[in-house]
CSV table of C-alpha atoms in Angstrom, one decimal:
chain,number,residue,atom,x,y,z
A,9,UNK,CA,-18.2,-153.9,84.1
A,10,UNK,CA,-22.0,-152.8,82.9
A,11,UNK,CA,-20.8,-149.3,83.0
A,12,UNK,CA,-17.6,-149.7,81.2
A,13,UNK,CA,-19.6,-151.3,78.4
A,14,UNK,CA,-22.3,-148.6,78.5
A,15,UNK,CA,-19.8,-146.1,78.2
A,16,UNK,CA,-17.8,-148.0,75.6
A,17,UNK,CA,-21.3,-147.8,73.2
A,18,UNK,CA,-22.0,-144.4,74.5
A,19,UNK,CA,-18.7,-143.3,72.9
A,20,UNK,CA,-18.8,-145.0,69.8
A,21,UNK,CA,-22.3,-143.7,69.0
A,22,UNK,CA,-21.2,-140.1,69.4
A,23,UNK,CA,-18.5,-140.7,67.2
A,24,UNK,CA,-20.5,-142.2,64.9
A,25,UNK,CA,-23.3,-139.4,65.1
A,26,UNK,CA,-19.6,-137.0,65.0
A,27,UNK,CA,-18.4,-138.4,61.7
A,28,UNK,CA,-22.5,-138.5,60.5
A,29,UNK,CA,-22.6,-134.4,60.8
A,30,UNK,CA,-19.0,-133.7,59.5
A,31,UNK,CA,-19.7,-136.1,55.8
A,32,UNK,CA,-23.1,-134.5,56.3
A,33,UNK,CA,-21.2,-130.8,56.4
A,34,UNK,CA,-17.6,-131.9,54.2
A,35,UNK,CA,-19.8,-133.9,51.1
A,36,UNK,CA,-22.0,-130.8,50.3
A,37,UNK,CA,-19.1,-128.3,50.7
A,38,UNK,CA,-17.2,-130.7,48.0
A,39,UNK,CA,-19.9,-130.6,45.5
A,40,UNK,CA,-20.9,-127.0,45.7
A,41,UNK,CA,-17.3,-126.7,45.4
A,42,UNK,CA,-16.7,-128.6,41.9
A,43,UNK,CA,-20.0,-126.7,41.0
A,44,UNK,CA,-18.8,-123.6,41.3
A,45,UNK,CA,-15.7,-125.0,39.6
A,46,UNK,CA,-17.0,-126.1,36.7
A,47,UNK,CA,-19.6,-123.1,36.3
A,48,UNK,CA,-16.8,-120.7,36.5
A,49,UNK,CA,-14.7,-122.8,33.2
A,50,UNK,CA,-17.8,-122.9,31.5
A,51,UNK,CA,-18.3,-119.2,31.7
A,52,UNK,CA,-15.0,-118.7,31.2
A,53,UNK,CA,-15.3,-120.7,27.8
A,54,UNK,CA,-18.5,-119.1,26.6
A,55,UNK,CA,-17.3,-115.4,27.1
A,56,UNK,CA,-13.7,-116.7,25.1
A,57,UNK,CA,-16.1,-118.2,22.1
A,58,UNK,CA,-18.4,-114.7,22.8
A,59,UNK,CA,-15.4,-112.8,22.0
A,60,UNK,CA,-13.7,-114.8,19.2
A,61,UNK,CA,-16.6,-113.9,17.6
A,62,UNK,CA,-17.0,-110.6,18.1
A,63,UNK,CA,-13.7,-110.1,16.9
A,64,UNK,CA,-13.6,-112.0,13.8
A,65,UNK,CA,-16.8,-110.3,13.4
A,66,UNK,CA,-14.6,-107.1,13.6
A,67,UNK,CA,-11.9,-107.7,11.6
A,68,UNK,CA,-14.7,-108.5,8.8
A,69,UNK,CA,-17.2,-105.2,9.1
A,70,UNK,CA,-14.8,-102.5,11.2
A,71,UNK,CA,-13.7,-100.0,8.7
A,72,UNK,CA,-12.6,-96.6,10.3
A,73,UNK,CA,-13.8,-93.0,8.5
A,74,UNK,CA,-11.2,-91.8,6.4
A,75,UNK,CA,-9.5,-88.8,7.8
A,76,UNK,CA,-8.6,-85.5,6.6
A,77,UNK,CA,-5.4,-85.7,4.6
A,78,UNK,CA,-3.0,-83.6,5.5
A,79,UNK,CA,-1.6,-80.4,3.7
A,80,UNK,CA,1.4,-81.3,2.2
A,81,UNK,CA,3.4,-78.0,0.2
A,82,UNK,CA,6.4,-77.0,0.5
A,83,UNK,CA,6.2,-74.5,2.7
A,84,UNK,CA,4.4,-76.5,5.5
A,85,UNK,CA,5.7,-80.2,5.1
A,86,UNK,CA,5.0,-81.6,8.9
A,87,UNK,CA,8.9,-82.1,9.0
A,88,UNK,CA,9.8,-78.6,8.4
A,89,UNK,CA,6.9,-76.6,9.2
A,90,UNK,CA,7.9,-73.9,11.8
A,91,UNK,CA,6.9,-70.2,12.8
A,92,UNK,CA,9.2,-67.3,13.2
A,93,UNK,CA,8.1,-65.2,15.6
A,94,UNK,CA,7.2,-61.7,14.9
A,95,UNK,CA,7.2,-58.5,16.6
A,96,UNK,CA,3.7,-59.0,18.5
A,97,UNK,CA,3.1,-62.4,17.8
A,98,UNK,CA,4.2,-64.3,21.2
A,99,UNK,CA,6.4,-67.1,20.8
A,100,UNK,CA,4.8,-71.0,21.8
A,101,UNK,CA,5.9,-74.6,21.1
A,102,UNK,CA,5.6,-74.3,17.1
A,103,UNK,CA,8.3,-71.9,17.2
A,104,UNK,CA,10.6,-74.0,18.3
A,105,UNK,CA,12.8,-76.1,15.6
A,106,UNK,CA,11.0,-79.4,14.2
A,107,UNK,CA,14.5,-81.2,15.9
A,108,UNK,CA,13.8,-79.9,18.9
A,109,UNK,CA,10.5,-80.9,18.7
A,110,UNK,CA,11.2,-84.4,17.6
A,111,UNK,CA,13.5,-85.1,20.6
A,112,UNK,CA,10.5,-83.5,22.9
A,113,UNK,CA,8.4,-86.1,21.3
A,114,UNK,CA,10.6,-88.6,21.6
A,115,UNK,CA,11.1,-87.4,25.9
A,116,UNK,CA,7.5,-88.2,26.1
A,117,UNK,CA,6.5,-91.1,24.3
A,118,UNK,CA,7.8,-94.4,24.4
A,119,UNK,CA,9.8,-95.5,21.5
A,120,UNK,CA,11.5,-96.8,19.2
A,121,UNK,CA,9.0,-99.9,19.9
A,122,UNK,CA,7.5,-102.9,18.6
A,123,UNK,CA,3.6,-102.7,18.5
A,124,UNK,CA,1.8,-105.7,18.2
A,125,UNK,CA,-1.4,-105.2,16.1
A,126,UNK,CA,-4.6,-106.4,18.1
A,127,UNK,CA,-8.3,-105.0,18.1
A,128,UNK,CA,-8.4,-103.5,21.4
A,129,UNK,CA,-5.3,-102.2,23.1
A,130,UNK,CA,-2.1,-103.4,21.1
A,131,UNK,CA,0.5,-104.2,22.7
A,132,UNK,CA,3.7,-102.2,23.1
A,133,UNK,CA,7.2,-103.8,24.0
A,134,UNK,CA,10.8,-102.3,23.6
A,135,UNK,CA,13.3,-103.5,20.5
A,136,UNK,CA,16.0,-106.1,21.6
A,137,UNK,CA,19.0,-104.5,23.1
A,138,UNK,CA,21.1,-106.2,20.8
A,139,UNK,CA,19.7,-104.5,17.8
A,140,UNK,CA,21.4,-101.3,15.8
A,141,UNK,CA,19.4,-97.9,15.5
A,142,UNK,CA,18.7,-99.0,11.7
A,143,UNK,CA,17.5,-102.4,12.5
A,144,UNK,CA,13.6,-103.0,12.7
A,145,UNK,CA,13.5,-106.5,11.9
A,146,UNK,CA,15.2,-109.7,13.5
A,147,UNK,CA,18.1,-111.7,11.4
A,148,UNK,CA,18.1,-114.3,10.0
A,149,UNK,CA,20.3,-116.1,13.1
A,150,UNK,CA,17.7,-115.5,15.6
A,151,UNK,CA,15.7,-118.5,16.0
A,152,UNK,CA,12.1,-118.6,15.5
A,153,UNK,CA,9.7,-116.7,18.2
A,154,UNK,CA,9.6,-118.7,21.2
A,155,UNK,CA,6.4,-116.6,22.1
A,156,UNK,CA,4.5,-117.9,18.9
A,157,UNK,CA,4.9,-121.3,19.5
A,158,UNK,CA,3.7,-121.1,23.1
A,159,UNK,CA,0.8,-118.9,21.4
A,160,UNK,CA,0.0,-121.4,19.0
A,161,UNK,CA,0.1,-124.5,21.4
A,162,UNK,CA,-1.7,-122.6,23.5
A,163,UNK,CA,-4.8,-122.4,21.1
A,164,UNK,CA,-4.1,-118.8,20.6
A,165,UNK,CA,-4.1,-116.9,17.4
A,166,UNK,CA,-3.8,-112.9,16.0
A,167,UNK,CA,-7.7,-112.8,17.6
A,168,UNK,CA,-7.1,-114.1,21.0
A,169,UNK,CA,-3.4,-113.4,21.2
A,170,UNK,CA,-3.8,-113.5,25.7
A,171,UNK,CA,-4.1,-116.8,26.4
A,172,UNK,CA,-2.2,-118.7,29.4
A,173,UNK,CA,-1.6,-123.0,30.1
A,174,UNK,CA,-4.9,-124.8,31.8
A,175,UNK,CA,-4.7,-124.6,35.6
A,176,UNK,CA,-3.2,-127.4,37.4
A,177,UNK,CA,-5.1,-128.2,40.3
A,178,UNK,CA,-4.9,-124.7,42.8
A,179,UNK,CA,-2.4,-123.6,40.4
A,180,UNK,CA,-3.3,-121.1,37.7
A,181,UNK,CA,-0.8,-119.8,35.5
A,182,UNK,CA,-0.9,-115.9,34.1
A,183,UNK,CA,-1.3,-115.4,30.6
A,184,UNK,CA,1.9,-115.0,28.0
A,185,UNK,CA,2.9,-111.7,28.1
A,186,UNK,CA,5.8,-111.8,25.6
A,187,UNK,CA,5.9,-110.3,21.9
A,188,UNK,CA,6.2,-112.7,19.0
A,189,UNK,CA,8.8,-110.8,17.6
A,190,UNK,CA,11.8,-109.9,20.1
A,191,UNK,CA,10.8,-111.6,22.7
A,192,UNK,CA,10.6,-108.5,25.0
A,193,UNK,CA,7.8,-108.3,27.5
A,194,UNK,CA,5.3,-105.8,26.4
A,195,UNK,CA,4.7,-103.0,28.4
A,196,UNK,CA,1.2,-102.2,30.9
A,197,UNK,CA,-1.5,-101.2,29.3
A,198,UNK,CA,-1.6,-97.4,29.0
A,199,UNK,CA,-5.2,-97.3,29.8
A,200,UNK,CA,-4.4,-99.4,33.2
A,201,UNK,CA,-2.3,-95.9,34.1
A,202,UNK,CA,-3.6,-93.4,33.0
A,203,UNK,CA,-1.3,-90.5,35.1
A,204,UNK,CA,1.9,-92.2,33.9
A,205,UNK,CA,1.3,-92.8,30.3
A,206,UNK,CA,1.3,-90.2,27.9
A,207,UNK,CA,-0.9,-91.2,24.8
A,208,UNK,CA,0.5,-90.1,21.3
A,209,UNK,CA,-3.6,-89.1,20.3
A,210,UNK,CA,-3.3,-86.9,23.3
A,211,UNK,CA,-0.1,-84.8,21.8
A,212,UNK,CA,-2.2,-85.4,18.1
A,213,UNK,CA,-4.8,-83.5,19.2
A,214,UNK,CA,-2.8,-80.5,19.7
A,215,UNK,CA,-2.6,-79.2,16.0
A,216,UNK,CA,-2.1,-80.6,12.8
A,217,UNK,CA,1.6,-79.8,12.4
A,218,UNK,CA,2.2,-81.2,15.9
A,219,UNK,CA,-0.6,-84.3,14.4
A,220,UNK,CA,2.1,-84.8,10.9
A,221,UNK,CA,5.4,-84.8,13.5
A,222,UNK,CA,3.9,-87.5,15.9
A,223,UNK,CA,2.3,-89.6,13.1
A,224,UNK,CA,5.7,-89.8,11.8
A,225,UNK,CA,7.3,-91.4,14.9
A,226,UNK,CA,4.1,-93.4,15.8
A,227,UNK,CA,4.5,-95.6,12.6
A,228,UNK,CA,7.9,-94.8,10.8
A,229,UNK,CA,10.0,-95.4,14.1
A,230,UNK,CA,8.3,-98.5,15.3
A,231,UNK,CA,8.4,-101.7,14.0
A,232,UNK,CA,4.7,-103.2,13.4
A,233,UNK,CA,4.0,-106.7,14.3
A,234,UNK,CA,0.9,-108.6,12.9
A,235,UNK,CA,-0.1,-112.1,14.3
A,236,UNK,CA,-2.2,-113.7,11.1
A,237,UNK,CA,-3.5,-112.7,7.5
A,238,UNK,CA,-6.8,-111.4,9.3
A,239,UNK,CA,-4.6,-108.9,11.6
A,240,UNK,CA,-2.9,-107.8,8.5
A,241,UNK,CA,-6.0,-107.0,6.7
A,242,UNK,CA,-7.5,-105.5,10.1
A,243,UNK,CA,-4.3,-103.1,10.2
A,244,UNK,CA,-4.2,-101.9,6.4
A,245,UNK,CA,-8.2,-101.2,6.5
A,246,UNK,CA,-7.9,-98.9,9.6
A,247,UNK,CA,-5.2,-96.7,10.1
A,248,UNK,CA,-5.0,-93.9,8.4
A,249,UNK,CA,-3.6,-93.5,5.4
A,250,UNK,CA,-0.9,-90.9,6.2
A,251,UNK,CA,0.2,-93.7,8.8
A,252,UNK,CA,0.7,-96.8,6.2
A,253,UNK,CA,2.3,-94.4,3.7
A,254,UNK,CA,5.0,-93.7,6.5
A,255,UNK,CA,5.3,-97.3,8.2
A,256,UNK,CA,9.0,-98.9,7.2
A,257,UNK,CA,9.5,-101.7,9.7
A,258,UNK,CA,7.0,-105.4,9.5
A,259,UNK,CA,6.6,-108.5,11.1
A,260,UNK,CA,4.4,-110.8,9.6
A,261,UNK,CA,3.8,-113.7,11.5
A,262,UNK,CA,1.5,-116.5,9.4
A,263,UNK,CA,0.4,-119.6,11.8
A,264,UNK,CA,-1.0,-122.4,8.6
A,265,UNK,CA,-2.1,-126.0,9.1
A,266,UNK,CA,0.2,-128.7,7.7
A,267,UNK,CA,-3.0,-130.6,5.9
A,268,UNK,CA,-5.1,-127.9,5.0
A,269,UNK,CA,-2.6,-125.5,3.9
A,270,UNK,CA,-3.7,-125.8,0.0
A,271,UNK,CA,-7.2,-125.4,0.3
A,272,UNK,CA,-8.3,-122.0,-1.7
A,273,UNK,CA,-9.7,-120.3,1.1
A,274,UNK,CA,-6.5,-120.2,3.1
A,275,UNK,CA,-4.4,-119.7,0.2
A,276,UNK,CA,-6.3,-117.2,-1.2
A,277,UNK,CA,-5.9,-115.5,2.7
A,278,UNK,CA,-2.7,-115.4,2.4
A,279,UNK,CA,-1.6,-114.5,-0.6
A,280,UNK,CA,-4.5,-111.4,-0.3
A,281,UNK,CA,-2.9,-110.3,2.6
A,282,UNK,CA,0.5,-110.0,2.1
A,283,UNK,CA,-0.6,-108.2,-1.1
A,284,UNK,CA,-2.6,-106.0,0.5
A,285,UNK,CA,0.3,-104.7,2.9
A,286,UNK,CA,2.5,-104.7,-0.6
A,287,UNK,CA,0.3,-102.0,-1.7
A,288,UNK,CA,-0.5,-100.3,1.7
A,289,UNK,CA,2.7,-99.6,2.7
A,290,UNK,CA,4.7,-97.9,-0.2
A,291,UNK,CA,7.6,-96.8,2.4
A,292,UNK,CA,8.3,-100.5,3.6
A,293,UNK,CA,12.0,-100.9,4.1
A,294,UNK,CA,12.3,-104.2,6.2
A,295,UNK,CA,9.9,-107.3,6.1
A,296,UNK,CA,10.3,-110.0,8.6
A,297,UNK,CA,8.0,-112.6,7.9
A,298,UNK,CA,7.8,-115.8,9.7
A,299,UNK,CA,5.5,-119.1,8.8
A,300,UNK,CA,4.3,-121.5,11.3
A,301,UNK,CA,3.0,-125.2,10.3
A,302,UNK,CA,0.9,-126.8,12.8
A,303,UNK,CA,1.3,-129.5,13.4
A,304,UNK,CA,4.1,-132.0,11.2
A,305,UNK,CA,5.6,-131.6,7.7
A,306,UNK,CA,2.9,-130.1,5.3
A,307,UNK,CA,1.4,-132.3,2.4
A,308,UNK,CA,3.6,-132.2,-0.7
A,309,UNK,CA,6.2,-129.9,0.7
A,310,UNK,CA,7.9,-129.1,-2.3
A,311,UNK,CA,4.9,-127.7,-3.7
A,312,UNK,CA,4.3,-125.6,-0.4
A,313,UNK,CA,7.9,-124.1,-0.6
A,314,UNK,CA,7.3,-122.9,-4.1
A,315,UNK,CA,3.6,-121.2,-3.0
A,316,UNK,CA,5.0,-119.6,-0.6
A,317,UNK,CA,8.5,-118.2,-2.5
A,318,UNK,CA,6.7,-117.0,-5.7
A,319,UNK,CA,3.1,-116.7,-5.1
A,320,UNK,CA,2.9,-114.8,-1.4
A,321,UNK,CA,6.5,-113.6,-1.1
A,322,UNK,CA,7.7,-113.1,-4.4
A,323,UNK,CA,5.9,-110.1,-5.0
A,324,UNK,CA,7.6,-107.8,-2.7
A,325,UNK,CA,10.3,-105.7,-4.1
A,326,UNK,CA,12.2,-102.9,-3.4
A,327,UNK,CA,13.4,-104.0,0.4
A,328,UNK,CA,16.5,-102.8,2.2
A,329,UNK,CA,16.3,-105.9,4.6
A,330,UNK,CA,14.5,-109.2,3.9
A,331,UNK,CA,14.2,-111.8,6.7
A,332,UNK,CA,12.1,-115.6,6.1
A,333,UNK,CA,11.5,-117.8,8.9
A,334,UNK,CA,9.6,-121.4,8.1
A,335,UNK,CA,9.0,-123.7,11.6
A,336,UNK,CA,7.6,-126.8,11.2
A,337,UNK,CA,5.5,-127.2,14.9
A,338,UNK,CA,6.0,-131.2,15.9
A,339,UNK,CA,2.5,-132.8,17.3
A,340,UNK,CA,2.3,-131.2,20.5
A,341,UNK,CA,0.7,-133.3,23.9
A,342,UNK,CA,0.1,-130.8,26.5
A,343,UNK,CA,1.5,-131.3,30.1
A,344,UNK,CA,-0.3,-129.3,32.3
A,345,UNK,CA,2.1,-129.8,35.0
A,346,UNK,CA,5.0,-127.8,33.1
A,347,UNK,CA,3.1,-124.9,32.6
A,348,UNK,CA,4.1,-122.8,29.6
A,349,UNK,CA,6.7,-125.5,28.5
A,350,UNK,CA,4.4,-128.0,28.4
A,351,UNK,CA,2.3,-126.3,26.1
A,352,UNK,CA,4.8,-125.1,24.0
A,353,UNK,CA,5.4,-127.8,21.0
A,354,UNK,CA,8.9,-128.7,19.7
A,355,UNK,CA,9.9,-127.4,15.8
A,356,UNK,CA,12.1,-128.4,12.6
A,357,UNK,CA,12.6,-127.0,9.7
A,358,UNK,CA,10.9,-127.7,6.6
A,359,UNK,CA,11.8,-130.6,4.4
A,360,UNK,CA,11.6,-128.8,1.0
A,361,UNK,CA,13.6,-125.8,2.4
A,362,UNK,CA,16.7,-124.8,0.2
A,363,UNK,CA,19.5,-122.1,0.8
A,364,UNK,CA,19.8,-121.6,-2.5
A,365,UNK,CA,16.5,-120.7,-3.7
A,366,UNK,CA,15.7,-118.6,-0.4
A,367,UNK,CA,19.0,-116.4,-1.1
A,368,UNK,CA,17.1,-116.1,-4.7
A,369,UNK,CA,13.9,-115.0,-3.3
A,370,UNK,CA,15.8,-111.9,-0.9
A,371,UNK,CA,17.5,-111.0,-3.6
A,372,UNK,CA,14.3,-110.7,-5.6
A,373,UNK,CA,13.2,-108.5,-2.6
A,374,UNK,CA,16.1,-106.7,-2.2
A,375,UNK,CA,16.0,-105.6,-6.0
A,376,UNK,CA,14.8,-102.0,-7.0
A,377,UNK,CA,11.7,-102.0,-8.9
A,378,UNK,CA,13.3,-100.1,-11.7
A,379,UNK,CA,15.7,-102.8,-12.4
A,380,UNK,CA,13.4,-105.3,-12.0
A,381,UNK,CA,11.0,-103.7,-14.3
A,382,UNK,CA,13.7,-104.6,-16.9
């Protein structure tokens, strides 16, 4: 009996002294855990707000050199510029045609695209397959960009365009990785491999004739996307000026808050920036510009909707295609259970919108500027 009692105590103090050294092992391993946790977000956060500000700091100061224009007679245009071969002269790659140079060019690089302005590495995505060879905007059918709204509910903007939903206990999610206009996943990172890619600076280098022929491509065949008013202004400050003068395809997308949409310094953005692409891009043929309110219907919406039509938009002219999309973003609570759809917030249209006075403004932008000189 003593011994079945001594035994009984022996037992229940080794498992007492057992569950002693495993809290004394599990409690520590917990907090240095959550530490490490919570030192990892708050890096995390502090490089984000270290590099939002580098950037805005960039698209304030950065203004590249300008470059040497390029010769432009009649006799050397970078379209037509080829060169017989003589009797001694051996034959090389400017000898051939300028079309079958084109198509070469077209063999290597990756194109017709939509490039999505950013200040390091811009991303690169193919057109919708549903699109004709002359289209380089969406229609006015397509609903608004999916992508921006995730963007934007995100917390992202034109200077921190990678962002992906807050991680859900051991679950983290990637980061968005489609455009804001077509929808189309942009491509890897060129730089990320290097073998496979072939870079239209490195076929620039080559020669100035060969520089004119890809500079064409690079900006007239693509369709440029720009997230913001800062973006725009980033883009028309540095590339170079042979580049603007041949871009012809734009989106334009401009993210506004519903309350503060009227104060000077945002209008004053706004209205700067879409003039500043007016008068940096004299071959514009097709402008797709889409306006995001966060977050409910904007104060005084009628005088909004007549900003907008004649003070940032009406100013264009000239257009072969005009496309205008307004969302209206409903208040947005985040569910970090449902990922990207959690985060991405609901939309209406605007109150003050009317038909009528939108097919005005296109035509406006459809119109030549001779006959609206008149």
């Amino acid at each position: 009996m003593l011994e079945s009692m001594i035994a009984k105590v022996g037992s229940s103090v080794s498992s007492a002294c057992t569950s002693i050294c495993v809290a004394a092992c599990f409690w520590p391993l917990v907090g240095a855990y959550y530490c490490l946790k919570f030192s990892i977000k708050a890096a995390e956060s502090t490089i984000e707000a270290g590099y939002d500000v580098y950037n805005r700091r960039r698209i304030r100061t950065r203004r590249l050199p300008k470059s040497k224009p390029l010769l432009a007679t009649a006799s050397s245009s970078p379209q037509t510029a080829t060169y017989p071969p003589t009797a001694r002269a051996r034959t090389s790659f400017l000898h051939l045609p300028p079309e079958i140079r084109l198509h070469i060019y077209r063999l290597a690089l990756v194109g017709p695209a939509i490039v999505q302005v950013r200040t390091h590495s811009s991303f690169w995505g193919p057109r919708p397959a549903g699109w004709d060879s002359a289209q380089g905007i969406r229609d006015d059918t397509d609903a608004p960009s999916n992508a921006l709204r995730c963007i934007t509910g995100l917390g992202g903007s034109g200077l921190h365009q990678l962002v992906s939903p807050p991680s859900h206990g051991c679950v983290r999610y990637h980061a968005v990785s489609r455009l804001i206009c077509g929808e189309g996943h942009h491509m890897v990172p060129g730089w990320v491999q290097p073998e496979k890619v072939v870079f239209p600076t490195d076929l620039m280098r080559s020669s100035r004739v060969v520089y004119g022929e890809v500079l064409d491509m690079l900006y007239a065949s693509n369709t440029i996307s720009l997230f913001g008013a800062d973006i725009a202004r980033y883009f028309c400050r540095n590339a170079s000026p042979e580049g603007l003068s041949r871009v012809r395809f734009v989106h334009v997308a401009l993210v506004m808050p519903s309350h503060g949409w009227d104060s000077s310094s945002q209008m004053k953005n706004v209205r700067g920036a879409m003039r500043m692409l007016k008068d940096a891009l004299p071959s514009l043929q097709q402008l797709d510009v889409e306006v995001a309110l966060t977050y409910g219907q904007p104060k005084n919406p009628e005088r909004f909707w007549d900003w907008l039509r004649e003070d940032v938009l009406g100013q264009f002219r000239g257009l072969e295609r005009f496309v205008l999309k307004v969302s209206v973003y409903k208040p947005l609570r985040p569910n970090r259970s449902r990922g990207f759809e959690g985060s991405t917030p609901q939309y209406e249209p605007l109150s003050s919108w009317d038909d009528g006075e939108y097919q005005v403004l296109k035509d406006g932008a459809l119109l030549s500027t001779e006959a609206a000189s008149f």
